[in-house]
Structure formats: structure tokens, C-alpha cells
Short mmCIF file of C-alpha atoms in Angstrom, two decimals:
data_model
loop_
_atom_site.label_atom_id
_atom_site.label_comp_id
_atom_site.label_asym_id
_atom_site.label_seq_id
_atom_site.Cartn_x
_atom_site.Cartn_y
_atom_site.Cartn_z
CA MET A 1 -0.11 0.14 0.30
CA LYS A 2 2.74 2.18 1.01
CA LYS A 3 4.48 1.61 -2.67
CA THR A 4 1.12 2.28 -4.17
CA ALA A 5 0.79 5.84 -2.83
CA ALA A 6 4.40 6.52 -3.34
CA SER A 7 3.66 5.46 -7.30
CA LYS A 8 0.56 7.79 -7.03
CA LYS A 9 2.40 10.88 -5.63
CA SER A 10 5.36 10.23 -8.25
CA ALA A 11 2.86 10.01 -11.02
CA ALA A 12 1.34 13.32 -9.90
CA ALA A 13 4.52 14.60 -9.71
CA ASP A 14 5.31 13.95 -13.14
CA ARG A 15 1.86 15.85 -14.11
CA ALA A 16 2.63 18.77 -12.21
CA SER A 17 6.07 19.08 -13.72
CA THR A 18 4.43 18.58 -17.20
CA THR A 19 1.75 21.16 -16.39
CA GLU A 20 4.18 23.71 -15.41
CA GLU A 21 6.32 23.31 -18.37
CA ALA A 22 3.38 23.52 -21.03
CA PRO A 23 3.36 27.29 -20.50
CA ALA A 24 7.10 27.45 -21.08
CA THR A 25 6.67 25.39 -24.34
CA GLU A 26 3.73 27.55 -25.36
CA LYS A 27 5.76 31.00 -24.69
CA ALA A 28 8.59 29.99 -26.87
CA PRO A 29 6.57 30.42 -30.21
CA ALA A 30 5.26 33.65 -28.98
CA ALA A 31 9.02 34.79 -28.52
CA LYS A 32 9.81 33.62 -31.92
CA LYS A 33 6.83 35.55 -33.09
CA SER A 34 7.79 38.74 -31.44
CA ALA A 35 11.20 38.39 -32.81
CA ALA A 36 10.11 37.62 -36.24
CA ALA A 37 7.46 40.64 -36.02
CA LYS A 38 9.72 42.94 -37.49
CA LYS A 39 10.44 40.77 -40.43
CA ALA A 40 7.02 40.20 -40.86
CA PRO A 41 6.10 43.22 -43.20
CA ALA A 42 8.78 42.22 -45.65
CA LYS A 43 7.48 38.54 -45.75
CA LYS A 44 3.88 40.03 -46.31
CA ALA A 45 5.14 42.19 -49.09
CA SER A 46 6.78 39.33 -50.56
CA ALA A 47 3.79 36.88 -50.02
CA LYS A 48 1.82 40.05 -51.93
CA LYS A 49 4.07 39.98 -54.83
CA ALA A 50 4.13 36.05 -54.81
CA ALA A 51 0.49 36.03 -54.80
CA PRO A 52 -0.27 37.07 -58.24
CA LEU A 53 2.68 34.64 -59.52
CA LYS A 54 0.84 31.98 -57.92
CA ARG A 55 -2.51 33.06 -59.54
CA GLN A 56 -0.88 33.58 -62.67
CA ALA A 57 0.90 30.17 -62.87
CA PRO A 58 -2.04 28.33 -64.38
CA ALA A 59 -2.42 30.79 -67.12
CA LYS A 60 1.36 31.05 -67.71
CA LYS A 61 1.53 27.33 -68.12
CA PRO A 62 -0.35 26.94 -71.16
CA ALA A 63 1.64 30.01 -73.08
CA VAL A 64 4.96 28.70 -72.09
CA VAL A 65 4.52 25.01 -73.34
CA PRO A 66 3.35 25.66 -76.61
CA LYS A 67 6.07 28.06 -77.03
CA LYS A 68 8.60 25.64 -76.11
CA ALA A 69 7.04 22.72 -78.38
CA THR A 70 6.91 25.53 -81.29
CA ALA A 71 10.55 26.16 -80.65
CA ALA A 72 11.32 22.58 -80.46
CA VAL A 73 9.30 22.10 -83.83
CA LYS A 74 11.18 24.75 -85.52
CA GLY A 75 14.49 23.72 -84.73
CA VAL A 76 13.47 19.98 -85.91
CA ALA A 77 12.06 21.52 -89.27
CA PRO A 78 15.39 21.91 -91.00
CA ALA A 79 16.01 18.08 -90.22
CA LYS A 80 12.32 17.03 -91.52
CA THR A 81 12.93 18.72 -94.73
CA VAL A 82 16.28 16.77 -95.35
CA ALA A 83 15.59 13.54 -93.33
CA PRO A 84 11.76 12.83 -93.49
CA LYS A 85 10.30 10.49 -90.82
CA PRO A 86 10.43 6.77 -92.06
CA PRO A 87 7.57 4.45 -91.59
CA ARG A 88 7.89 1.90 -88.68
CA GLY A 89 11.22 3.15 -87.40
CA GLU A 90 12.70 2.71 -90.85
CA SER A 91 16.49 4.12 -90.76
CA ARG A 92 17.48 6.84 -93.05
CA THR A 93 19.64 4.60 -95.10
CA ALA A 94 16.95 2.08 -95.48
CA LEU A 95 14.68 4.98 -96.83
CA VAL A 96 16.77 6.28 -99.07
CA ARG A 97 17.51 2.48 -100.52
CA ARG A 98 13.64 1.90 -100.46
CA ALA A 99 13.10 5.60 -102.47
CA ARG A 100 15.78 4.35 -105.09
CA ARG A 101 14.33 1.06 -105.59
CA ILE A 102 10.85 2.08 -106.10
CA ASN A 103 11.93 4.78 -108.83
CA ARG A 104 14.20 1.64 -110.38
CA GLU A 105 10.90 -0.47 -110.56
CA LEU A 106 8.99 2.48 -112.02
CA ALA A 107 11.86 2.94 -114.69
CA GLU A 108 11.07 -0.32 -115.70
CA VAL A 109 7.33 -0.14 -116.05
CA TYR A 110 7.51 3.65 -117.84
CA PRO A 111 10.92 3.35 -119.72
CA TYR A 112 9.47 5.70 -121.96
CA ALA A 113 8.05 8.27 -119.51
CA HIS A 114 8.38 11.80 -120.75
CA PRO A 115 6.81 14.98 -120.06
CA GLU A 116 3.00 14.84 -121.40
CA LEU A 117 2.68 17.88 -123.16
CA ASP A 118 3.19 18.48 -126.68
CA PHE A 119 6.15 20.85 -127.30
CA GLU A 120 8.40 21.55 -130.28
CA ASN A 121 10.56 24.25 -128.40
CA PRO A 122 10.96 25.99 -124.93
CA PHE A 123 8.39 28.72 -125.83
CA GLN A 124 6.09 26.31 -126.40
CA LEU A 125 6.56 24.21 -123.44
CA VAL A 126 6.29 27.30 -120.96
CA VAL A 127 3.07 28.33 -122.81
CA ALA A 128 1.76 24.84 -122.30
CA THR A 129 2.58 24.40 -118.89
CA VAL A 130 1.15 27.61 -117.74
CA LEU A 131 -2.17 26.42 -119.49
CA SER A 132 -1.97 23.25 -117.91
CA ALA A 133 -3.21 24.46 -114.39
CA GLN A 134 -6.45 23.22 -113.00
CA THR A 135 -6.87 21.01 -116.12
CA THR A 136 -5.38 17.89 -118.08
CA ASP A 137 -2.64 17.53 -120.25
CA LEU A 138 -4.71 16.20 -123.14
CA ARG A 139 -6.82 19.21 -123.03
CA VAL A 140 -3.96 21.24 -123.41
CA ASN A 141 -2.55 19.46 -126.29
CA GLN A 142 -5.91 19.57 -127.80
CA THR A 143 -5.75 23.29 -127.58
CA THR A 144 -2.35 24.33 -128.34
CA PRO A 145 -1.77 23.35 -131.98
CA ALA A 146 -4.41 26.40 -132.87
CA LEU A 147 -3.05 28.45 -130.65
CA PHE A 148 0.72 27.97 -131.99
CA ALA A 149 -0.42 27.99 -135.44
CA LYS A 150 -1.79 31.55 -135.08
CA TYR A 151 0.84 32.75 -132.68
CA PRO A 152 4.18 30.96 -133.32
CA THR A 153 6.34 33.33 -131.34
CA PRO A 154 6.75 35.62 -128.33
CA GLU A 155 6.33 38.35 -130.29
CA ASP A 156 3.17 37.13 -132.24
CA LEU A 157 1.48 36.27 -128.93
CA ALA A 158 2.57 39.67 -127.13
CA ALA A 159 0.92 41.57 -129.70
CA ALA A 160 -2.36 39.31 -130.04
CA VAL A 161 -5.93 40.74 -129.27
CA PRO A 162 -6.74 38.98 -125.99
CA GLU A 163 -10.39 38.40 -126.94
CA GLU A 164 -9.02 36.20 -129.81
CA VAL A 165 -6.71 34.20 -127.63
CA GLU A 166 -9.53 33.77 -124.91
CA GLU A 167 -11.70 31.91 -127.64
CA ILE A 168 -8.89 29.77 -128.29
CA LEU A 169 -8.32 28.90 -124.50
CA ARG A 170 -11.74 28.51 -123.99
CA PRO A 171 -11.71 24.80 -123.27
CA THR A 172 -8.82 24.87 -120.76
CA GLY A 173 -10.87 26.52 -118.15
CA PHE A 174 -10.11 30.10 -116.52
CA PHE A 175 -9.40 31.01 -120.03
CA ARG A 176 -9.35 34.89 -119.34
CA ALA A 177 -6.58 33.98 -116.55
CA LYS A 178 -4.68 32.22 -118.84
CA THR A 179 -4.80 34.46 -121.66
CA LYS A 180 -3.54 37.30 -119.28
CA SER A 181 -0.84 35.15 -118.37
CA VAL A 182 0.69 33.77 -121.88
CA ILE A 183 0.23 37.44 -123.08
CA GLY A 184 2.18 38.66 -120.33
CA LEU A 185 4.90 36.03 -120.46
CA SER A 186 5.17 36.78 -124.10
CA LYS A 187 5.63 40.51 -123.57
CA ALA A 188 8.33 39.92 -121.18
CA LEU A 189 9.95 37.29 -123.14
CA THR A 190 10.06 39.91 -125.91
CA GLU A 191 10.94 42.93 -123.99
CA ASP A 192 13.63 41.44 -121.17
CA PHE A 193 15.03 38.62 -123.09
CA GLY A 194 15.07 39.10 -126.72
CA GLY A 195 12.14 36.71 -127.57
CA GLU A 196 13.89 33.79 -126.06
CA VAL A 197 13.14 31.43 -122.94
CA PRO A 198 15.81 32.06 -120.41
CA GLY A 199 17.61 29.03 -119.21
CA ARG A 200 17.98 30.30 -115.33
CA LEU A 201 15.27 29.39 -112.64
CA GLU A 202 15.52 32.90 -110.99
CA ASP A 203 14.89 34.45 -114.38
CA LEU A 204 11.87 31.96 -115.54
CA VAL A 205 10.09 32.65 -112.21
CA LYS A 206 9.87 36.16 -113.02
CA LEU A 207 7.71 35.64 -116.08
CA PRO A 208 3.73 35.89 -115.19
CA GLY A 209 2.34 32.59 -114.23
CA VAL A 210 5.34 30.85 -114.02
CA GLY A 211 6.40 29.27 -110.60
CA ARG A 212 8.80 26.86 -109.28
CA LYS A 213 6.93 24.06 -110.68
CA THR A 214 6.59 25.40 -114.14
CA ALA A 215 10.13 26.69 -114.40
CA PHE A 216 11.42 23.23 -113.39
CA VAL A 217 9.41 21.47 -116.14
CA VAL A 218 10.91 23.71 -118.78
CA LEU A 219 14.42 23.42 -117.31
CA GLY A 220 14.39 19.61 -117.21
CA ASN A 221 12.39 19.19 -120.46
CA ALA A 222 13.84 21.96 -122.44
CA PHE A 223 17.39 22.59 -121.21
CA GLY A 224 18.41 19.42 -119.72
CA ARG A 225 18.55 20.79 -116.40
CA PRO A 226 17.81 18.34 -113.57
CA GLY A 227 14.65 19.45 -111.54
CA ILE A 228 11.95 18.27 -109.35
CA THR A 229 8.38 18.94 -110.63
CA VAL A 230 6.20 18.81 -107.62
CA ASP A 231 2.58 18.61 -109.04
CA THR A 232 -0.53 17.55 -107.18
CA HIS A 233 0.63 13.78 -108.16
CA PHE A 234 4.00 13.87 -106.97
CA GLN A 235 2.89 15.48 -103.70
CA ARG A 236 0.42 12.54 -103.07
CA LEU A 237 2.57 9.71 -103.88
CA VAL A 238 5.62 10.78 -102.01
CA ARG A 239 3.67 11.14 -98.84
CA ARG A 240 2.10 7.55 -99.38
CA TRP A 241 5.47 6.11 -99.97
CA ARG A 242 6.54 8.22 -96.68
CA TRP A 243 9.64 9.74 -98.26
CA THR A 244 8.16 12.85 -96.60
CA GLU A 245 5.64 14.56 -94.26
CA GLU A 246 5.87 17.77 -95.52
CA THR A 247 2.76 19.39 -97.02
CA ASP A 248 4.75 22.42 -98.87
CA PRO A 249 5.93 22.11 -102.09
CA ASP A 250 9.21 23.55 -101.64
CA LYS A 251 9.87 21.33 -98.54
CA ILE A 252 8.82 18.25 -100.54
CA GLU A 253 11.17 19.41 -103.40
CA ALA A 254 13.81 20.13 -100.72
CA ALA A 255 13.14 16.29 -98.84
CA VAL A 256 12.87 14.13 -102.04
CA GLY A 257 15.69 15.98 -103.80
CA ALA A 258 17.92 14.97 -100.50
CA LEU A 259 17.16 11.20 -101.27
CA PHE A 260 18.51 11.04 -105.00
CA PRO A 261 21.25 12.03 -106.96
CA LYS A 262 20.62 15.57 -108.78
CA SER A 263 21.01 13.32 -112.13
CA ASP A 264 18.30 11.40 -111.67
CA TRP A 265 15.46 14.46 -110.72
CA THR A 266 14.01 14.80 -113.94
CA ASP A 267 13.48 11.29 -114.62
CA LEU A 268 12.11 10.78 -111.13
CA SER A 269 9.59 13.33 -111.65
CA HIS A 270 8.18 11.70 -115.05
CA HIS A 271 8.15 8.25 -113.05
CA VAL A 272 6.12 9.47 -110.15
CA ILE A 273 3.78 11.69 -112.15
CA TRP A 274 3.41 8.58 -114.71
CA HIS A 275 2.41 6.27 -111.94
CA GLY A 276 -0.24 8.58 -110.37
CA ARG A 277 -1.76 9.14 -113.03
CA ARG A 278 -2.19 5.66 -114.16
CA ILE A 279 -2.22 3.24 -111.11
CA CYS A 280 -1.64 5.13 -107.70
CA HIS A 281 -4.91 7.25 -108.10
CA ALA A 282 -6.02 9.80 -105.55
CA ARG A 283 -9.46 8.27 -104.67
CA LYS A 284 -8.75 4.68 -105.32
CA PRO A 285 -5.26 3.44 -106.03
CA ALA A 286 -5.09 0.19 -108.15
CA CYS A 287 -3.26 -1.42 -105.42
CA GLY A 288 -3.56 -4.64 -106.87
CA ALA A 289 -2.04 -3.89 -110.05
CA CYS A 290 0.73 -1.71 -108.32
CA PRO A 291 4.52 -2.79 -109.43
CA VAL A 292 5.87 -1.30 -106.22
CA ALA A 293 3.16 -2.63 -103.92
CA PRO A 294 5.74 -4.26 -101.75
CA LEU A 295 7.53 -1.16 -101.06
CA CYS A 296 4.77 0.85 -100.00
CA PRO A 297 3.40 1.47 -96.64
CA ALA A 298 0.23 2.67 -97.86
CA TYR A 299 -0.55 -0.49 -99.57
CA GLY A 300 -4.24 -1.55 -98.87
CA GLU A 301 -5.81 2.04 -99.19
CA GLY A 302 -7.18 1.18 -102.59
CA GLU A 303 -8.24 -1.88 -104.41
CA THR A 304 -6.24 -5.20 -103.79
CA ASP A 305 -7.72 -7.61 -106.00
CA PRO A 306 -5.87 -8.10 -109.19
CA GLU A 307 -8.55 -8.27 -111.47
CA LYS A 308 -10.81 -5.43 -109.77
CA ALA A 309 -7.90 -3.36 -109.75
CA LYS A 310 -6.79 -3.84 -113.66
CA LYS A 311 -10.14 -2.32 -114.24
CA LEU A 312 -9.02 0.80 -112.55
CA LEU A 313 -5.80 1.42 -114.70
CA LYS A 314 -5.81 4.42 -116.94
CA TYR A 315 -4.07 5.69 -120.46
CA GLU A 316 -1.91 3.09 -121.90
CA LYS A 317 -2.13 0.60 -118.98
CA GLY A 318 -5.68 0.81 -119.20
CA GLY A 319 -5.77 0.08 -122.92
CA PHE A 320 -6.44 3.82 -123.53
CA PRO A 321 -4.59 6.47 -125.45
CA GLY A 322 -2.02 8.54 -123.84
CA GLN A 323 -2.61 12.49 -123.63
CA ARG A 324 0.19 13.63 -126.10
CA LEU A 325 -0.88 13.93 -130.06
CA LYS A 326 2.73 13.69 -130.91
CA PRO A 327 4.25 11.24 -128.57
CA PRO A 328 8.04 10.23 -128.63
CA GLN A 329 8.69 7.47 -130.89
CA ALA A 330 10.04 5.40 -128.10
CA TYR A 331 6.49 5.50 -126.51
CA LEU A 332 4.93 4.19 -129.71
CA ASP A 333 7.47 1.42 -129.79
CA ALA A 334 6.58 0.24 -126.39
CA GLY A 335 2.96 0.13 -127.48
CA GLY A 336 1.74 3.47 -126.25
CA LYS A 337 -1.21 4.96 -128.28
CA PRO A 338 -1.35 8.93 -129.06
CA ALA A 339 -4.43 11.16 -128.09
CA PRO A 340 -7.10 12.06 -130.26
CA PRO A 341 -7.22 15.66 -131.41
CA LEU A 342 -9.67 17.99 -130.16
CA GLY A 343 -13.20 17.15 -131.48
CA ALA A 344 -12.57 13.76 -132.46
CA GLY A 345 -15.24 11.41 -131.77
#
């Protein structure tokens, strides 16, 4: 019993000491607060300054992230132009090999590939190329014989009556704008280049209605100077083959040009454009009749049944005439058929 009472007294003493120490413990923070009271205004001021930053932080994050993303994309863009993203982790070397193999395969299928506009000299080619916008080469070829018979030189076309030219060009569509362009470029050739078509890119693009695409058609086929013609067919196919992901014609030109030797550029353009017109159509490609199907990442977008695919083929591949009234002899020797003149049954 004595031990119990003693233990109770010790426990009571412990509680008393704890109770007495508590106020001292509570006073310590108070002392700290008073010591820090002088610094409080500075903290409050800094807190006020920091507060707007905290409130603006969520608004700033979306603004900062896109800028960083855009900067990263801009930094990568030049590399994309030269080294397009290959399919399924394809290496740069593998992409170059696949692209060049496709070109070799198409060269065997279209050994006679050529510009599908009828022309006898650079002047006729540049005019015909300008007229080919928003229409087929066949329709241009059916229209230009009458035009060149009446206006055989730049000087003749420069002095032409616009209404008379419009009547000839009516079948090509947008005939008023095209009349203005061909008369304008004829005047420029007469006044600035002595009636001769210049053989330099920087001079050609100064002519009314002549852009890089038209200029490369003229340089490659009238002057034998390599160039890539990025028309709608070319753009569509090189993206289907994943040679590049670019959509801008100038960037496509640079990206694809980096995959091939410069000496291949003109023939490459013919091969790709011919394939796009005959087999790899925009809406329903004839995948089952495609000679480069094993190399194509987009195989299966069109008809894969061989018999059904054959019915989709156009021009000589489908048994129909090509687009030129006067095609090269090599084309005729390979079984190609010339197109009929305008108004022929």
C-alpha cells in the first residue's frame, strides 16, 4: 500500500511538472513570433508579390508550353526537310534505299516516261505548262495546236488581241486568266529576254504565271537541267510512300531531292507523275496492279484484288490513248497510243 501511494505521488509529480512546463513551451513560439515581427512586413510584402505569380501560374503554363513546343518543332523542321520520318522506325539509310528502289522499279515499268505536254521548243513548253493549271495535259495538247499555228513566236502572242486568244483557250478553263498570263509572259520574253526563253530558274520565275513547278518543267525538259516537278500527283505519292511528311511544295522538293542524286531528278518526276496518273490514283489507287506494292507503306488503301484493280488502270496501262497527240517514238514503239485531236470522236 505504501508503494502504491508513493507511485501515485510520483505520477502526480510528473503531471505537475508537465503542466508547469507547458506554458514555457507555449511561450517559446510567442517569443519567436515577437522576434520575427519585425520581419513580418517584409514577408507579407513578398507574399503579396508572390501571390499574383501563384494565381498566374496556371495561365502561364499553357502559354509557355506551346512556345517551347513550337521552338522544338522549328528547330527540327530543317532536319525533317532533309531527313523525313520513315515508316515503322525505318532508318535513314533504309529509306534512301527503298526510295531509289521504287524509282528503279518505275523506270522499268515506264521506260518511255516523258513530259505529257506537246511542244517543239521552250516557248511552246512554257506556254503549255502555264495552260495546264486546273486542267489535263490532254486538253492542253488538244488546244495548243490552234494557238501556236496562229501565234508561233513570243512576239506574235505578245501582240495578240486578248479576246481572240480567250476564244482559243476557252476549252482549258479559266481562259481569261490564262490569256492574261500567256500574253504577259510573251511580252516579258520579248522585252526582257530578246524573245528567247531564259534557261535560269531565277529568270523563269519572274515571268507572269510561271512558278517553281513550271520553271523546273521547262528547265528539265527543254534545257536538260535537273529539277523536281512537284505537282499534285507527285505530292500525293511521295507522302503515300512516306518519303516525306511535308505538305509545302518547296519543302517536298528539298526533302525528296535529298534522297536522290541530282541527275535523277527530272526522270524521277516523270516516273512518279506517270504512276500517279495511271495506277496510284487519288481516290481509289489500283493497289492490286501496282508494281511497287511490296515497297509501299500505304498498300491496301485502294483495290487489292488484281482483277478489279486492272479495271482501274488509265491510259496505255488500261488500253486507252495517252495524253500527247505527238508522243515520242519510244512511247509508240512500246505500244503507247497517241491522243485524239480536239473534237475527234
